[in-house]
Amino acid sequence: MTQPTPAAPPRRGRGRHHILVGWSFILPNFVGFALFTLVPMLAAFALAFLEWDSYGSPEWAGLDNFTRLLGDENFHVALRNTLFYAAGHIPLTLVAALGLALVLNRKIRGVQFFRTAAFFPYITSLVAVAVVWNMLFNPTAGPVNQVLEALGLTDPPRWVASTDWAMPAVIVTSVWRDMGYYMVLYLAGLQTIPREYYEAARVDGASAWQRFWSVTLPCLRPTTFFVLVMLTIQSFKVLDLILVMTDGGPGRSTLVLAQLIFREGIREGQFGYSSAIALVLFVIVLTVTVVQFRINERRSAT
Amino acid sequence: MTAPPRSRSLARSVLAYTGLIVVTALVLVPFAWMVSSSLKQDNEVFAVPIQWIPDELRWSNFAEIWERIPLLTYLGNSAFLSVTVTCLQVLTGSFAAYGFSKVRFPGRDALFLAYIGTIAVPWQAYMVPQYIMMQKAELTDTYWSIILLQAFGAFGVFLMRQYYMSIPDDLCEAARIDGLSEYGIYRRIMLPLSKPALASLALLTFVNTWNDYMGPFIYLTSNELWTVQLGLRSFVGQYDAEYAMIMTGAVLSVLPILVIFLFGQRYFIQGIATSGLKG
Amino acid sequence: MITSGKTGARRRAVRGLGLVTALSLTIAACGSGDPEPADPNGKITLSVTVWNLAKTPEFKALFDAFQQANPNITVKPVDILADDYPDKVTTMLAGGDKTDVITMKNVTDYSRYSSRGQLLDISDTVRSVDTAGLAGLDAFKVGGSYFALPYRQDFWLLYYNKTLLDKAGVKLPDPLTWDEYAKLAKQLTSGDGGAKIHGAYHHTWRSVVQAISAAQTGGDQLGGDYTFFTEQYNVAKGLQDAGAVLDFGTAKAQQADYRSMFESGKTAMMPMGTWYISGILEARKKGATDVEWALAPMPQRPGATGTTTFGSPTAFAVNKKAQHADAAKKFVEFAASKAGAEAITKVGVVPALQSPEITKAYFALEGMPADELSKKAFEPEKVNLEMPVSDKTSDIDTILNEEHELIMVGDKSVADGIRSMNERVKNEVLN
């Protein structure tokens, strides 16, 4: 089983060797990815500079789609709504998921049941989720408002029936839905923390809170980074829940970018325009992700 | 001073359990609604106001649904697709992730960033070009279309790469010095150590593929190929829908996922074996 | 950070690939769409897009009748889920799909496909067909040509619960004006909470207010001036505020289902389309409901002569890239003809071709109400198109729907909502 230790190969050959090896690992996934996802995506981005209704030949449109975008009120409304949704969804889900994972990482009785329960919202039919939460948020008869009134609020928000409070209602529902999903990722991440670290900290006299800050959080950094990036991306892409809960309404108060892309493209047949919106969305998310990458690199270095 | 440790921790346990039960109840309410709807008649499901316990429990819905649509076929199709896509995603994803995390080569990080960036684009944006490509390749209306589209995602690569980053490089260096090839390191060290991540990736991929509606809707036209999600939507007509049947199907559709989740939980209790690090 | 020559070259290659793909899309979409010449004596398989084949009996009825009349043609249905039907058809057509007959679910879809040139011109077929009694044909005329023929026409009338009306000692006057309707609705409302009986149920679709208003006032929904909606909105909101109709916010949030509302016996009157007739007949036969129902014409404006209501035709069109164009045209013609109308009447669907015999056959179906008022409801004098067809229809429809929600939910007053509609349509669509 043992092999003779090979002499270290010359550095230049080693570099090329590394490139080959690295690519050999990536290739199986990359070929499939490039062919079936990347190429259509690039075609779609190219469409942003064309005008195409999915049937005739595309015509060159240059930056027309983008100027149209800047003047389109629907786009600005959708962008604002999407940003608002992301700003609410990302931190709340992160905290909820981490909290759940921490609580449910112990060997308490019935932990399997509670973990499965936390995951339930993610696998429940969207229609059921929308109906039940709409019922909970019912302005007159719903429990949420009844509790708020009992706490002394005389004029509780009308939630999905009002333009101001529809998006917060959607955010609450989506946090509830996604926390189980990200809890699973955090649970996996928590398994990487060696027990010895905790014991060392305990021996040093650290309290539970201090152990959390000095052991758990730092060791969870790669996982937190992953969760943060995925949350960001998925928040900007949100579509299904909105469609089922409010369909962009009332009015346009919950209209989001992905919905606009879908509407302008498949429904209206303006594929050039919808691709332009998609390209803008992509650039925004990529920028945010790059920033997150840089911050993460700097933090890891310290 | 403070209360004796035993009763304090008892109070804390009771509080913790109560909290957990309340949260769990809140979390299960929509599922309870699903179950209650599945036992109703169609025109009772959305009756206003909501009636949680129907007057008459129609258990017959659970027997009827198997005859109304070929549910067994659909479940089989869903299972086939989910398992295939999950296996491919886990294998190629973890394989590629090793390349992105433990092997250094120029352009690695930029390529990785591009990978992540593509997750950011909503599928609706490139749905049509993708379909045209598939149709030219004559793969529409076959399982291949779904498998090829979903098995090579960037999500799996990202997840596994992050997990691998938390595995110390010293382990890999030690193995390299021992003469193990990169592939050997991947198989003998990385894979076994990353079981929790592999399990979570498998679970999430399985759930997403199982619940996917739009992909199979666009690509699987023939009725024999339909998945459970398509079968359930076939109860939605032009002007109305058979909601009770849909919910019956939805309840049945959730069960396999629950089984897999309960089964895979043990991977979330194992810790990483780091004894190799010492000394 | 890493912009070495290799990566730069890779990026350029990737960009080039994108352009090549875009170009190939052009070629793919325009493509080689030569339909094979149909062999009139050989066996032909005709593909037709349908939705929910198992749940929509009209398709099977038509296919069976057609295959009987044309033994050398077999019909192959392409079953697409109703919920997202237009999305899939758009994608299929974009990919150069060769399905022969495309079913036009509504006129909005038709206006999209026809304006993109995806449908075959069948004006010659239309000329050879007896179009005298064919309701809704005008909607399919685009620039002087026809690209589809209607086989089914649904229009709106009033369903009412006979038991509830009898109990309150109320009889529907004929003709019924909107004011009388509102008064009756308030009168028929009783009870509270779970036992509440609503005088009427208005579904959340904007057509419930806007289409009937356009039909009865002659207003143009594509015009950009929507002041003619005011009266109808006042009626609708008045009923909502009085509690006679389930409020819009609740109905939308809880996805209230009009069938549940009516079949539970908790709603006295409901304006709805004729498609529901086959639904309630089946529900009664199955025992899912025991509501004694009957029909009446839609309420009218005071001083109106005859019944004016709105409706929507469903049609068949031929794919420009169809493989069997001639057989397809034959099918489209058959569906719009007397034979097709008779076939679908038997399953409770209202055909586009109207005649006294068809009406008689329809009312001979088991479970249909037999009173004179119901029969009168079935023969409105004027059926307006639910929404006029043009390339601006879709955009205007979206705006009108958004503002409709805001008005009904109470976020905007009727006057403000209508003003928004005017502004938005003028600025965003009509400029």
Short mmCIF file of C-alpha atoms in Angstrom, two decimals, chain B residues 41-43 46 48-49 107 109 127-129 131-132 135-136 213 217-218 220-221 223 226 230 233-240 242-243, chain C residues 1-2 25 28 51-52 55 78-84 88 91-92 94-97 105 154 194 254-255 257-260 263 275 288:
data_model
loop_
_atom_site.label_atom_id
_atom_site.label_comp_id
_atom_site.label_asym_id
_atom_site.label_seq_id
_atom_site.Cartn_x
_atom_site.Cartn_y
_atom_site.Cartn_z
CA GLN B 41 -65.27 18.00 -0.68
CA ASP B 42 -63.99 20.32 -3.42
CA ASN B 43 -66.44 23.13 -2.77
CA PHE B 46 -62.09 27.46 0.17
CA VAL B 48 -65.30 31.37 3.85
CA PRO B 49 -64.94 31.24 6.83
CA GLY B 107 -8.51 31.65 -13.09
CA ASP B 109 -11.59 32.14 -8.33
CA MET B 127 -36.02 29.46 -20.46
CA VAL B 128 -36.77 30.02 -24.14
CA PRO B 129 -33.21 29.86 -25.53
CA TYR B 131 -35.87 25.18 -24.83
CA ILE B 132 -34.91 25.97 -28.38
CA GLN B 135 -35.68 21.02 -29.17
CA LYS B 136 -32.91 21.18 -31.75
CA TYR B 213 -43.10 22.25 -11.45
CA PHE B 217 -44.20 21.35 -17.24
CA ILE B 218 -42.28 22.83 -20.13
CA LEU B 220 -42.43 16.70 -20.36
CA THR B 221 -45.44 16.76 -22.64
CA ASN B 223 -48.63 12.03 -20.00
CA TRP B 226 -45.44 13.48 -15.95
CA LEU B 230 -47.86 18.05 -12.90
CA ARG B 233 -52.03 20.58 -11.27
CA SER B 234 -54.10 18.59 -13.70
CA PHE B 235 -56.92 19.08 -11.23
CA VAL B 236 -56.89 22.79 -12.01
CA GLY B 237 -59.26 23.48 -14.88
CA GLN B 238 -59.82 26.56 -16.91
CA TYR B 239 -62.31 28.19 -14.56
CA ASP B 240 -62.21 26.13 -11.40
CA GLU B 242 -60.69 20.33 -7.57
CA TYR B 243 -58.94 21.62 -4.52
CA MET C 1 -7.39 39.99 -9.59
CA ILE C 2 -6.87 37.31 -12.18
CA LEU C 25 -31.68 31.22 -32.42
CA ALA C 28 -33.86 28.00 -35.42
CA TRP C 51 -55.88 21.72 -21.71
CA ASN C 52 -56.77 19.22 -18.98
CA LYS C 55 -61.48 17.33 -17.09
CA VAL C 78 -51.32 17.48 -26.77
CA ASP C 79 -52.37 17.83 -23.15
CA ILE C 80 -51.14 21.01 -21.46
CA LEU C 81 -52.11 22.07 -17.95
CA ALA C 82 -54.69 24.85 -18.00
CA ASP C 83 -53.01 26.97 -15.35
CA ASP C 84 -49.99 27.91 -17.43
CA LYS C 88 -46.07 26.52 -22.63
CA THR C 91 -42.36 28.35 -25.55
CA MET C 92 -43.33 25.53 -27.90
CA ALA C 94 -40.78 29.71 -30.08
CA GLY C 95 -38.96 26.43 -30.50
CA GLY C 96 -40.53 25.88 -33.88
CA ASP C 97 -43.07 23.34 -32.73
CA LYS C 105 -57.94 29.85 -24.79
CA ASP C 154 -69.32 31.84 -23.06
CA GLY C 194 -70.07 31.26 9.82
CA GLN C 254 -58.25 33.49 0.79
CA GLN C 255 -58.52 32.59 -2.89
CA ASP C 257 -63.66 30.01 -5.07
CA TYR C 258 -66.88 31.07 -6.77
CA ARG C 259 -68.06 27.49 -6.90
CA SER C 260 -67.68 27.08 -3.16
CA GLU C 263 -72.66 25.66 -4.00
CA TRP C 275 -69.20 27.76 -18.48
CA ALA C 288 -71.74 17.60 -4.15
#
